[in-house]
Coordinates of C-alpha atoms and ligand atoms in Angstrom, one line a residue:
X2 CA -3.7 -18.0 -6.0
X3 CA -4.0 -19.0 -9.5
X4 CA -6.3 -16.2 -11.6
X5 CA -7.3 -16.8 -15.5
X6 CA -9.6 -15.2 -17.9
X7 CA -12.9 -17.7 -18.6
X8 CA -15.8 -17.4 -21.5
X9 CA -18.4 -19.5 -23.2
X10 CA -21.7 -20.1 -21.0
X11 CA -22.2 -19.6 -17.8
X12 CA -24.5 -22.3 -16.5
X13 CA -22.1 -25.0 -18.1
X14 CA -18.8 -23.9 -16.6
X15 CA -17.6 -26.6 -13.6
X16 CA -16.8 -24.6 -10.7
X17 CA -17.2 -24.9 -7.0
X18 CA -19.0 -21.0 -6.6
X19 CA -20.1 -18.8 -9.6
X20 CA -20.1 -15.4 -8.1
X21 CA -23.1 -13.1 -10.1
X22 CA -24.1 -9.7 -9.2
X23 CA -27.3 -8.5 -9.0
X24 CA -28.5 -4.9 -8.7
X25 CA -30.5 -2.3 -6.6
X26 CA -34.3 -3.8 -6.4
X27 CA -32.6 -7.1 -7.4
X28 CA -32.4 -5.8 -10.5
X29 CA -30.3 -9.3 -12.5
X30 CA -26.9 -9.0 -14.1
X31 CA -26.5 -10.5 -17.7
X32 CA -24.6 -13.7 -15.8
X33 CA -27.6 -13.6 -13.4
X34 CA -29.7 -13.8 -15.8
X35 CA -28.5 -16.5 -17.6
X36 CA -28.2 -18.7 -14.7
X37 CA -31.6 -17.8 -13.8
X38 CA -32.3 -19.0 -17.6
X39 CA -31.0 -22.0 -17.2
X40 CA -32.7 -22.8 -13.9
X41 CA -35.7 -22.4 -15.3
X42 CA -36.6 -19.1 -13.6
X43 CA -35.1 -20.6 -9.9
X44 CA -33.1 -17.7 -8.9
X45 CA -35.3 -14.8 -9.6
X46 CA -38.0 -17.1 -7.3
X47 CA -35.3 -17.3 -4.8
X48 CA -34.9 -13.5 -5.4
X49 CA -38.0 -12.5 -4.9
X50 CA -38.1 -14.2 -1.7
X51 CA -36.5 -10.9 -0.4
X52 CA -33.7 -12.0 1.5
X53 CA -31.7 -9.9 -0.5
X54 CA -32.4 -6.6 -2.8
X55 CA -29.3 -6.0 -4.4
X56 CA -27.9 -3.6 -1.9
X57 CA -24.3 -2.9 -1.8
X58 CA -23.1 -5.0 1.3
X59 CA -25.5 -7.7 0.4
X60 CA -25.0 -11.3 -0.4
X61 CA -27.0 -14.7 -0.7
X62 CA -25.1 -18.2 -1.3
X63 CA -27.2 -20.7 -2.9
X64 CA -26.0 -24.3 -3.5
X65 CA -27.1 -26.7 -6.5
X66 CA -28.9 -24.5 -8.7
X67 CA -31.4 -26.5 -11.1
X68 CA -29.2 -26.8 -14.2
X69 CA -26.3 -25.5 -13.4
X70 CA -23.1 -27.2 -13.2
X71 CA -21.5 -25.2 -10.4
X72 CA -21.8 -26.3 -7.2
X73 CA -22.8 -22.7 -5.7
X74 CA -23.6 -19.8 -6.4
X75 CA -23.0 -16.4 -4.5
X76 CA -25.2 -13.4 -4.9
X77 CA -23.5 -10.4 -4.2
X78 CA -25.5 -6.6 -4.4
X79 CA -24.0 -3.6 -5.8
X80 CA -26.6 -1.1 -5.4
X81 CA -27.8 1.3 -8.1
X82 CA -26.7 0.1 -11.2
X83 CA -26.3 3.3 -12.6
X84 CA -23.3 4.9 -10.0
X85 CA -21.6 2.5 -9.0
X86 CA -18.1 3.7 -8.1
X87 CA -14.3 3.0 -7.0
X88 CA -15.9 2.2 -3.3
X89 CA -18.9 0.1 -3.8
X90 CA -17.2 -2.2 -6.4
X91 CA -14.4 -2.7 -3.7
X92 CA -16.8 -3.5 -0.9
X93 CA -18.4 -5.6 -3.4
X94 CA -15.6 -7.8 -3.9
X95 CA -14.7 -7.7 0.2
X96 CA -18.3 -8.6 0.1
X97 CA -17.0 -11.9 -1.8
X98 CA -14.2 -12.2 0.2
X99 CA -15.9 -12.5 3.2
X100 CA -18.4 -14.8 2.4
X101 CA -15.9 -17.3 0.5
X102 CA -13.3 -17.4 3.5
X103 CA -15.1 -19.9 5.6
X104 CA -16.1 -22.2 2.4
X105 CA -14.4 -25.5 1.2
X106 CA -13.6 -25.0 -1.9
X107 CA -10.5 -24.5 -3.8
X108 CA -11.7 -23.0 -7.2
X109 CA -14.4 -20.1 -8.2
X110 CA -15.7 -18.2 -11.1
X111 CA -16.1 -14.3 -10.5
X112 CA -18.4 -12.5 -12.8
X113 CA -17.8 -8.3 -11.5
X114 CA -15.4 -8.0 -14.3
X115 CA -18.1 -6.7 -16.1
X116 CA -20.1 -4.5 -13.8
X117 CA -20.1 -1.1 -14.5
X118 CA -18.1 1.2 -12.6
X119 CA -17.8 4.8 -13.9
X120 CA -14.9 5.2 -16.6
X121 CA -12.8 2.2 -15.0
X122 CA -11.8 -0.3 -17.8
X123 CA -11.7 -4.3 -17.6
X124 CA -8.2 -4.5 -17.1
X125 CA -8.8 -2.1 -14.1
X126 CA -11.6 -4.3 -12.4
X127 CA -9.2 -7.4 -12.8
X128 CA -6.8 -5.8 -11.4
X129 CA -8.5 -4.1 -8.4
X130 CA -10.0 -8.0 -7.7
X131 CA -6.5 -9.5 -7.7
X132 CA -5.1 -6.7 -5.1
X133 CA -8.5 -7.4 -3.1
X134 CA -8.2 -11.1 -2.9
X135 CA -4.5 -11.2 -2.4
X136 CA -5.3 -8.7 0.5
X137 CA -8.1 -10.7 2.0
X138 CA -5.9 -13.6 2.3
X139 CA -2.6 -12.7 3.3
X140 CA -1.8 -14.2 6.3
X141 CA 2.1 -13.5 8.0
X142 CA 2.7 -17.3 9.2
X143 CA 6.7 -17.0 9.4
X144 CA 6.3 -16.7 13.0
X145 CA 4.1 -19.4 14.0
X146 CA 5.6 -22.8 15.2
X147 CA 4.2 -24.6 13.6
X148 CA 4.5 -25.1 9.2
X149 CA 1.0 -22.5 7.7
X150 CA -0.9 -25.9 6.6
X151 CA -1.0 -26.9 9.8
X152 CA -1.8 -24.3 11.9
X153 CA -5.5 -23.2 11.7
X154 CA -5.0 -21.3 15.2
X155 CA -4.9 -17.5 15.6
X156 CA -5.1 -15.8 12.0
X157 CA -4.7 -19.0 9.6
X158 CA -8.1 -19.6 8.3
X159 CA -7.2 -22.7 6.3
X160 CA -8.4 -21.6 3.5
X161 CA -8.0 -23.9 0.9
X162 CA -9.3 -21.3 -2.5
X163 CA -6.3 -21.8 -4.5
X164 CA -8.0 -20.7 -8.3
X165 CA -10.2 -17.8 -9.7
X166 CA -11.5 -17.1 -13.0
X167 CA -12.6 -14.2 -14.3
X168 CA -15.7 -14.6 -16.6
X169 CA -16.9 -12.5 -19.2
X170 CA -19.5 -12.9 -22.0
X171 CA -17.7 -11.3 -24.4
X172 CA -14.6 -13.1 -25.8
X173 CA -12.9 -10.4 -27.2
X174 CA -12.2 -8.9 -23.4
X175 CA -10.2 -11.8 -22.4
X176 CA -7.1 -10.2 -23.4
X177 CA -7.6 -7.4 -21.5
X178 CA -8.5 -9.2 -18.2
X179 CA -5.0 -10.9 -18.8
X180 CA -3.1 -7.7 -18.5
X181 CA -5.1 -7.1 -15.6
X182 CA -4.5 -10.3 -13.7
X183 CA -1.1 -9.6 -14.8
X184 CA -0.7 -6.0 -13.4
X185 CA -2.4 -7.3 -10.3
X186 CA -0.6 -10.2 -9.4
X187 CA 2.9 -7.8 -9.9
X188 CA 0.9 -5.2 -7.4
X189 CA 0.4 -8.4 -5.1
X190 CA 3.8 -9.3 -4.8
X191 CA 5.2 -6.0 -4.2
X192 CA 2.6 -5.4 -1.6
X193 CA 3.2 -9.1 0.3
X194 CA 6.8 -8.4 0.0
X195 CA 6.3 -5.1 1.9
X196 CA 4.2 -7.0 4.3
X197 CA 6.0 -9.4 4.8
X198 CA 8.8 -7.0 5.8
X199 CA 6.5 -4.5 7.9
X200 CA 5.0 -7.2 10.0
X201 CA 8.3 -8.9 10.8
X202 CA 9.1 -8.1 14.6
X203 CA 12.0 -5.4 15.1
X204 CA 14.0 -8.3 16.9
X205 CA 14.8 -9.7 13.8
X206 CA 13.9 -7.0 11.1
X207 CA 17.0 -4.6 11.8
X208 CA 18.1 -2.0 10.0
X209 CA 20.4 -4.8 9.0
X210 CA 17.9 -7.0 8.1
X211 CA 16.4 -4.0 5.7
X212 CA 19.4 -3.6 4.2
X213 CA 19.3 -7.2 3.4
X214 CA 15.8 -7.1 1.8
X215 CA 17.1 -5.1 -0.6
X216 CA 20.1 -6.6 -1.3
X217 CA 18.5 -9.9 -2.5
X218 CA 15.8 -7.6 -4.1
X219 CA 18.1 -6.4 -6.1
X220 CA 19.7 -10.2 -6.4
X221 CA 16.3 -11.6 -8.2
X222 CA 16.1 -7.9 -10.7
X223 CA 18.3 -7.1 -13.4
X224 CA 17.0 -3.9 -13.2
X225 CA 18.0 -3.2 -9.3
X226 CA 21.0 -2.5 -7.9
X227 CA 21.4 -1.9 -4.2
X228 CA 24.0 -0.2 -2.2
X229 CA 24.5 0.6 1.7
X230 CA 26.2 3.2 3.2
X231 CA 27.4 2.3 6.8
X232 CA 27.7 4.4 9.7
X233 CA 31.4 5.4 9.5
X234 CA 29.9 6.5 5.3
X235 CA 27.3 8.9 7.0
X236 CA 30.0 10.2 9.6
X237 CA 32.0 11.3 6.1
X238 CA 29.4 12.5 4.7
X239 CA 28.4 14.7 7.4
X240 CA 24.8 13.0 8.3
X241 CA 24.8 13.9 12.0
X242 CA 20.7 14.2 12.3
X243 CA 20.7 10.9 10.9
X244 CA 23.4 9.4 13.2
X245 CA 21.9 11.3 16.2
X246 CA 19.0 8.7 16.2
X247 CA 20.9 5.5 15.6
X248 CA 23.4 6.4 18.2
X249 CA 21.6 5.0 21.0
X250 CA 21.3 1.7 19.6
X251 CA 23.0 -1.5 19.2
X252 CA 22.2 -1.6 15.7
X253 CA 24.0 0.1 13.4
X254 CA 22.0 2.7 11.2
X255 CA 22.3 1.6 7.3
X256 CA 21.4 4.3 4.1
X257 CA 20.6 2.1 1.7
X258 CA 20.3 3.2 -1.8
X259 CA 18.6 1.3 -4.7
X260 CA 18.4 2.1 -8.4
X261 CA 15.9 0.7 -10.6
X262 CA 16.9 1.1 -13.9
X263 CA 13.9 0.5 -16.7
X264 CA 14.7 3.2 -19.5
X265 CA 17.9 5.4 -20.6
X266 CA 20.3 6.0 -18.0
X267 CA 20.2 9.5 -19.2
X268 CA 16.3 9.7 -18.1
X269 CA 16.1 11.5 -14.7
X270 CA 14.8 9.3 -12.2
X271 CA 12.0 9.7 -9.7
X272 CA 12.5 9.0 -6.1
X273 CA 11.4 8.1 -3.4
X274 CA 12.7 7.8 0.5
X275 CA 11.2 5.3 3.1
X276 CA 11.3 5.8 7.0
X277 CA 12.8 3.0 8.1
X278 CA 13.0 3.2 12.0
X279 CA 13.0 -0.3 12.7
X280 CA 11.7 0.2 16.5
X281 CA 10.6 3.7 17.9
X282 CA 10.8 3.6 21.5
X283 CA 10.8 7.3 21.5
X284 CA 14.9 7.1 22.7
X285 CA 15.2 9.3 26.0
X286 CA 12.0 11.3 25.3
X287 CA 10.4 7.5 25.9
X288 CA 7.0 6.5 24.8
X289 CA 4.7 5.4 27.5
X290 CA 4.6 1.1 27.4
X291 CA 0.9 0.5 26.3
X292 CA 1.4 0.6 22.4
X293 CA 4.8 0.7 22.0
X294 CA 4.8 -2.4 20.2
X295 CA 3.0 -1.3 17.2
X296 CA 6.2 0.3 16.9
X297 CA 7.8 -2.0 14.9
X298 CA 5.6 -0.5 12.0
X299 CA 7.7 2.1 12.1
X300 CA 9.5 1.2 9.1
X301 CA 6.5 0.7 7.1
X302 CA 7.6 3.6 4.9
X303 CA 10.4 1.9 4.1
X304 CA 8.7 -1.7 3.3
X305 CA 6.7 0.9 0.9
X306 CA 10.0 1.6 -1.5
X307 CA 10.9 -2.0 -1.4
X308 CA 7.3 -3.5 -2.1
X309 CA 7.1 -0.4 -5.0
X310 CA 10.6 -1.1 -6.6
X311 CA 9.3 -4.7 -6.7
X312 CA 6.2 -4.6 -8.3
X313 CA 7.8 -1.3 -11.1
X314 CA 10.2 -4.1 -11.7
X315 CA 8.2 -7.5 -12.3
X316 CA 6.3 -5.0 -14.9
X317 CA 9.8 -3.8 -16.4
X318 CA 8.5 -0.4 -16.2
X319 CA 10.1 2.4 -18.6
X320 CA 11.2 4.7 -15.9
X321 CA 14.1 5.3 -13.4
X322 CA 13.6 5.2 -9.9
X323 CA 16.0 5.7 -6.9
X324 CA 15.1 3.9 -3.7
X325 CA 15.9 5.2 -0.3
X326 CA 15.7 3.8 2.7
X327 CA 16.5 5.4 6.1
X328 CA 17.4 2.5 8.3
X329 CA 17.6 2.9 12.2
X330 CA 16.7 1.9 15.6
X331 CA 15.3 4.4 18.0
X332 CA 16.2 3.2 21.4
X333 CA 17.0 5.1 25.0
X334 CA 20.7 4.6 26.1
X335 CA 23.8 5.9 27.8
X336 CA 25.3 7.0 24.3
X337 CA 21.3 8.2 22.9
X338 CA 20.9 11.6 21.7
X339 CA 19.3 13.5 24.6
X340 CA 16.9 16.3 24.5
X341 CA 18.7 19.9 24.0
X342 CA 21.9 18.0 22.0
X343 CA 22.3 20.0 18.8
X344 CA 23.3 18.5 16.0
X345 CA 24.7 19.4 11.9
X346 CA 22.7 17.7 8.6
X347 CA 24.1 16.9 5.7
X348 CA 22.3 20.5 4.4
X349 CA 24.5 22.6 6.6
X350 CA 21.8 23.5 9.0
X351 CA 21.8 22.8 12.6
X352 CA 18.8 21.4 14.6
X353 CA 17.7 21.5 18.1
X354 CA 16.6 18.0 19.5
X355 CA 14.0 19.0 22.0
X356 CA 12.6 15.6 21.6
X357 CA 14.2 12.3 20.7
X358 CA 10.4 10.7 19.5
X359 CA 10.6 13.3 16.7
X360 CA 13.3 10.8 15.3
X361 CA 11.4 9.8 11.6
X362 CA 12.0 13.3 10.1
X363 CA 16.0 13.4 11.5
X364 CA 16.6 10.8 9.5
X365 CA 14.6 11.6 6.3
X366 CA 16.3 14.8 6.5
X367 CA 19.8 13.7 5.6
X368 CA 18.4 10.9 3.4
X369 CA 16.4 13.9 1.5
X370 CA 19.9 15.8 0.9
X371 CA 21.4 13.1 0.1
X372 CA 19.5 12.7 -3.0
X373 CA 20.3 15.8 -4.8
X374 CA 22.7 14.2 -6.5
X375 CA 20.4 12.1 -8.6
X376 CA 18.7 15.4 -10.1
X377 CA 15.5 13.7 -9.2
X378 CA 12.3 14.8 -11.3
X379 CA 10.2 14.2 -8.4
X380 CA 10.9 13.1 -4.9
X381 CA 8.5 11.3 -2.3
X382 CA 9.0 10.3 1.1
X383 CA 6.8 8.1 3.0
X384 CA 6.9 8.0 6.8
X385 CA 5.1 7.2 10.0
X386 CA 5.9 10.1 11.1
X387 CA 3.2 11.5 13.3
X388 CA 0.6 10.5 15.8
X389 CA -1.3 14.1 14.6
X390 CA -1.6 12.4 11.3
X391 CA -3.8 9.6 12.7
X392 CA -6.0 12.1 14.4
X393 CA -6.3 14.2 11.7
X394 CA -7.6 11.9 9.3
X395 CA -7.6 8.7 10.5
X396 CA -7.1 5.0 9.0
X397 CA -8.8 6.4 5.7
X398 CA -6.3 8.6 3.9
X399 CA -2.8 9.3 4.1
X400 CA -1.6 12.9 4.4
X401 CA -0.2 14.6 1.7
X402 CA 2.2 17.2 2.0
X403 CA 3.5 19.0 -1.4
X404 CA 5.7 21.8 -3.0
X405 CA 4.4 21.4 -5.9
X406 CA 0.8 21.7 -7.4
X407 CA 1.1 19.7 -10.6
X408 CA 2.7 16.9 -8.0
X409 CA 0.0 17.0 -5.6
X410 CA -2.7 16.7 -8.3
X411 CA -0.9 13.5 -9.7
X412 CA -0.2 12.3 -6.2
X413 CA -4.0 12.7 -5.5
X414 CA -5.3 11.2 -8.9
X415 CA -3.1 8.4 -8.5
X416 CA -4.8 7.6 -5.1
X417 CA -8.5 7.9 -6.2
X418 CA -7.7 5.5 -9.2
X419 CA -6.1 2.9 -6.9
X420 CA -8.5 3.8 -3.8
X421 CA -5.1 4.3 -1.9
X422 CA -6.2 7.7 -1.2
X423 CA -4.6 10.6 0.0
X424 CA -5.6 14.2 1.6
X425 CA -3.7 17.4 1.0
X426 CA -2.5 19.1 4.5
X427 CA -1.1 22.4 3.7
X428 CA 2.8 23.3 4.1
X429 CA 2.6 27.4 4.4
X430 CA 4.8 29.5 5.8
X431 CA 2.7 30.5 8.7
X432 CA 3.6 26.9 10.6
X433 CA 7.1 27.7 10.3
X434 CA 7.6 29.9 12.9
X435 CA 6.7 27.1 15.8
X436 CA 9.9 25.5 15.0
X437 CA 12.0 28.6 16.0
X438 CA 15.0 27.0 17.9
X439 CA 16.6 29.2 20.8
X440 CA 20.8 28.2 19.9
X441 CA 20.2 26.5 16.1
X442 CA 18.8 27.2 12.9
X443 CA 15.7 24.9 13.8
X444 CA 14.4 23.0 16.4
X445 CA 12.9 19.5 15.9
X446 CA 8.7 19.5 17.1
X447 CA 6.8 22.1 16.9
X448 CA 4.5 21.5 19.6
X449 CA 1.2 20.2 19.8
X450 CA -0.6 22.8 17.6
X451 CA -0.6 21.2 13.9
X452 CA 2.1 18.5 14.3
X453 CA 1.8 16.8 11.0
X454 CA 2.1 19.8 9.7
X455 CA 4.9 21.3 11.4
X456 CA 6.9 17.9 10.2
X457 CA 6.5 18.4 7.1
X458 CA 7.5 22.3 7.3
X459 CA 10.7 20.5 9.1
X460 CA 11.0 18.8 6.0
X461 CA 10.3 21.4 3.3
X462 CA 13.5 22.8 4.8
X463 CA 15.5 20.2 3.1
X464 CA 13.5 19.5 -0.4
X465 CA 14.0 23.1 -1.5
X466 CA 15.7 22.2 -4.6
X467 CA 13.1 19.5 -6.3
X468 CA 9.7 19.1 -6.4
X469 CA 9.1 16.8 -3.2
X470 CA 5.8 15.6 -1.9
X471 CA 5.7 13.7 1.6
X472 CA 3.2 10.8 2.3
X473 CA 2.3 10.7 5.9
X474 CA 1.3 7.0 6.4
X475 CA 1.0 6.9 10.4
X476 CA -2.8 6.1 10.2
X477 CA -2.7 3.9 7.2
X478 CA 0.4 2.1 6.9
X479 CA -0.6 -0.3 9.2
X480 CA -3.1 -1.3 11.6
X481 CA -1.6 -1.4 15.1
X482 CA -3.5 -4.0 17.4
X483 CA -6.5 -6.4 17.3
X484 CA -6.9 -9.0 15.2
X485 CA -6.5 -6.9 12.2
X486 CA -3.1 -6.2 13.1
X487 CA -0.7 -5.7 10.0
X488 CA 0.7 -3.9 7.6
X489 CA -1.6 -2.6 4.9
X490 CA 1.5 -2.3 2.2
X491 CA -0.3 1.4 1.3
X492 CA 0.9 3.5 0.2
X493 CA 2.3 1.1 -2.8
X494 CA -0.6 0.8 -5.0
X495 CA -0.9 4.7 -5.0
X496 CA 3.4 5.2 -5.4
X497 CA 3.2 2.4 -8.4
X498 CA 0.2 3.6 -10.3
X499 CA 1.6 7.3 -10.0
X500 CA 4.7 5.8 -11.2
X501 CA 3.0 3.8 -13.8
X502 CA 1.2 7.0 -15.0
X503 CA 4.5 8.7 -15.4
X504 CA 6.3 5.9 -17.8
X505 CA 2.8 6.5 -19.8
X506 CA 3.6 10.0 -20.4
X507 CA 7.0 9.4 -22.1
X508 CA 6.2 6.9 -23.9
Ligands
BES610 N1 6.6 7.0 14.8 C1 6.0 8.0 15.5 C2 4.7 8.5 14.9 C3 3.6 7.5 15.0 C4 2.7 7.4 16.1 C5 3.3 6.6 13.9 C6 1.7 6.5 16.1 C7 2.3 5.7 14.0 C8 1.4 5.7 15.1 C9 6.9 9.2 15.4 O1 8.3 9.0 15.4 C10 6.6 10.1 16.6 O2 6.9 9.6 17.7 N2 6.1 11.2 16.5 C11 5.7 12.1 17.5 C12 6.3 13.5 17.2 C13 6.2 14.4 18.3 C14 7.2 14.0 19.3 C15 6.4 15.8 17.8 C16 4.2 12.1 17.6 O3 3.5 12.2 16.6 O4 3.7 12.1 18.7
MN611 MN1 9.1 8.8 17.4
ZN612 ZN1 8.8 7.2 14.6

């Protein structure tokens, strides 16, 4: 899609759709207001018909307006003019969305950049509208037979919108819807990258085929460098909770490590550490059949890093960041880890596998030592890590799990601004105890009580020595089945604008 920043009067511009909001009561917009001008009074008779009423959710499509050069215009309602917040002016522009996808036409004018919504600024609503409409239509065709134009089967909508402006009565905004569209369209990329990568099937995206992402990431940046440390590396090293889960697959486990490099090398970087199980089967503690193949979303976490490192970079963003991503299959077989084997992490200490499904943190454990070495100011991981996660708190927010107050607050802020939200899950001491291993220092579930919580106490055991913060993405990383099934690309809009907030504070 091709997004610009448009002025001068409304009722002249040439445009397939000219999308105007109106408010609680029908109360009209300045751009309503001037097309109803221009009509000669058409829209607030049309309006007063009561077909609509300016509620949030709300929309009328009119075509050939009396004097105005568009061919249509879309009404969309925001509600009460007064609070509109972060949610409504999202749902308005789903709203759009919605009502657009089915329409031929190729171009549009969009007049929400200048709605009112709390503190947020134009360059915020531009850029909120670009992540929404890149969202709305992403479509993962790489799989079909058939070449995307072509195929208007089962999820291609042939849509055919290729351009949107951004209107705004005053000129002197237009600059600032600029760096929005920019920001956005960076944000989009990362996220469709991560998509891209999540909704590949686990046939073809190996933890090969991950490493591989982010070599030629790193191939099209500068600023990124990627390395991968092999099996036979970890087996050095000492990683045996991370080589305990790629055991029992053909696929070789990969570490791979990226750096993004945007300010002074002597600048401590920030990191953060994907779960990258490519396909969770459960190994020998298997996962019944029905489900198991939302499974390849297992290594959303992972897509995360890669989607974040690539949207940091296309906005040369003045901050280091280390990348991590903990590549392996998790399959059942006669050389799989079986339940009871004990096994030594790169920390030192020893854990009990009493169940081979609790596989994401055995690898983020050794991935989170492994770190140390960069003297990270902050460190997040991001895993689907636990069905408890989903039950907890649904598709809504992710769970966060922190060490660290001042991290938790920024974490949370960071999500609320973006609408990538997150809810704190405490980490105290009290869980600890129900991982009490018989023979080693730890076992690896805690049992049913609290399980999102007793995996992140299993990995506060390892992130003692930074300030670490753990993003449990199981209910919103992806949507399993249906015919929304994909990857979401959250939690990247939160990790990037935290990120973004932290160049911002050095500057
Ligand atoms: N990848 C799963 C968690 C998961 C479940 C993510 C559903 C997304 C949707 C993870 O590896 C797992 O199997 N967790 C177990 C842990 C249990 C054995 C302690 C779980 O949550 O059931
Ligand atoms: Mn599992
Ligand atoms: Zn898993």
């Amino acid at each position: 899609m091709e997004y610009s920043a448009r002025s001068g009067s409304l009722e002249k511009q040439r445009s397939q759709c000219i999308v105007v909001p109106v408010f609680k009561n029908n109360e009209m917009s300045a751009q309503a207001k001037k097309l109803d001008a221009a009509s000669q009074g058409q829209i607030r008779k049309i309006l007063n018909r009561g077909d609509i009423r300016g509620k949030s959710g709300q929309s009328l499509l009119l075509h050939d307006v009396r004097n105005i050069n568009a061919q249509r215009v879309l009404i969309v309602g925001l509600g009460d003019r007064e609070s509109i917040d972060t949610t409504r002016f999202i749902n308005a522009v789903r709203t759009v969305i919605t009502r657009i996808k089915p329409l031929s036409i190729t171009n549009m004018i969009c007049c929400l950049t200048d709605v009112p919504c709390g503190d947020k600024s134009i360059s915020w609503k531009t850029l909120r509208q670009v992540e929404q409409f890149e969202n709305g239509f992403y479509q993962y065709l790489d799989m079909k037979g058939k070449s995307a134009a072509d195929v208007e089967t089962a999820g291609n909508t042939g849509n055919t919108l290729a351009r949107i402006d951004f209107f705004t009565s005053d000129r002197s905004t237009m600059k600032e819807i600029k760096n929005g569209i920019n920001r956005g369209s960076a944000l989009a990329e990362g996220l469709a990258l991560a998509k891209d990568i999540a909704n590949t099937p686990a046939n073809i995206c190996t933890p090969a085929y991950l490493a591989e992402q982010a070599v030629q990431l790193a191939s099209r940046f500068e600023s990124i460098e990627a390395s991968v440390l092999e099996e036979k590396d970890m087996e050095e090293m000492g990683m045996g909770a991370f080589l305990s889960v790629s055991q029992g697959s053909e696929q070789p486990g990969k570490l791979v490590i990226l750096h993004y490099r945007g300010t002074d090398d002597s600048v401590k970087p920030h990191a953060i550490v994907g779960k990258g199980i490519t396909f969770d089967t459960g190994g020998i503690s298997l996962k019944p059949g029905a489900g198991m193949h939302e499974m390849i979303y297992d290594m959303c976490g992972a897509a995360s890093v890669l989607g974040t490192l690539a949207t940091i970079a296309r906005q040369a963003l003045a901050i280091n960041v280390v990348g991590v991503l903990a590549a392996a299959e998790n399959m059942p077989s006669g050389v799989a880890s079986r339940p009871g084997d004990i096994v030594n992490t790169l920390s030192g200490q020893t854990v009990e596998i009493l169940n081979t499904d609790a596989e994401g943190r055995l690898v983020l454990c050794d991935a989170l030592t492994c770190i140390e070495k960069f003297e990270p100011v902050s460190v997040i991981d991001i895993a689907t890590l636990t069905g408890g996660c989903v039950v907890a708190l649904g598709r809504v927010a992710t769970g966060l799990f922190c060490n660290d107050d001042q991290l938790a607050r920024q974490l949370s802020e960071a999500g609320e601004d973006t609408y990538d939200r997150v809810w704190r899950l405490p980490i105290w001491e009290e869980y600890q105890p129900q991982l009490a291993s018989a023979f080693a220092d730890m076992a690896n579930v805690g049992g049913r009580e609290a399980s999102s919580i007793t995996a992140a106490c299993f990995l506060a055991r390892f992130t003692k020595k930074y300030r670490w913060a753990h993003l449990d993405i199981a209910g919103t990383g992806f949507q399993g089945s249906g015919s929304n099934k994909g990857s979401t690309g959250r939690p990247i809009p939160l990790l990037t604008q935290y990120l973004d907030d932290r160049a911002a504070e050095t500057e």
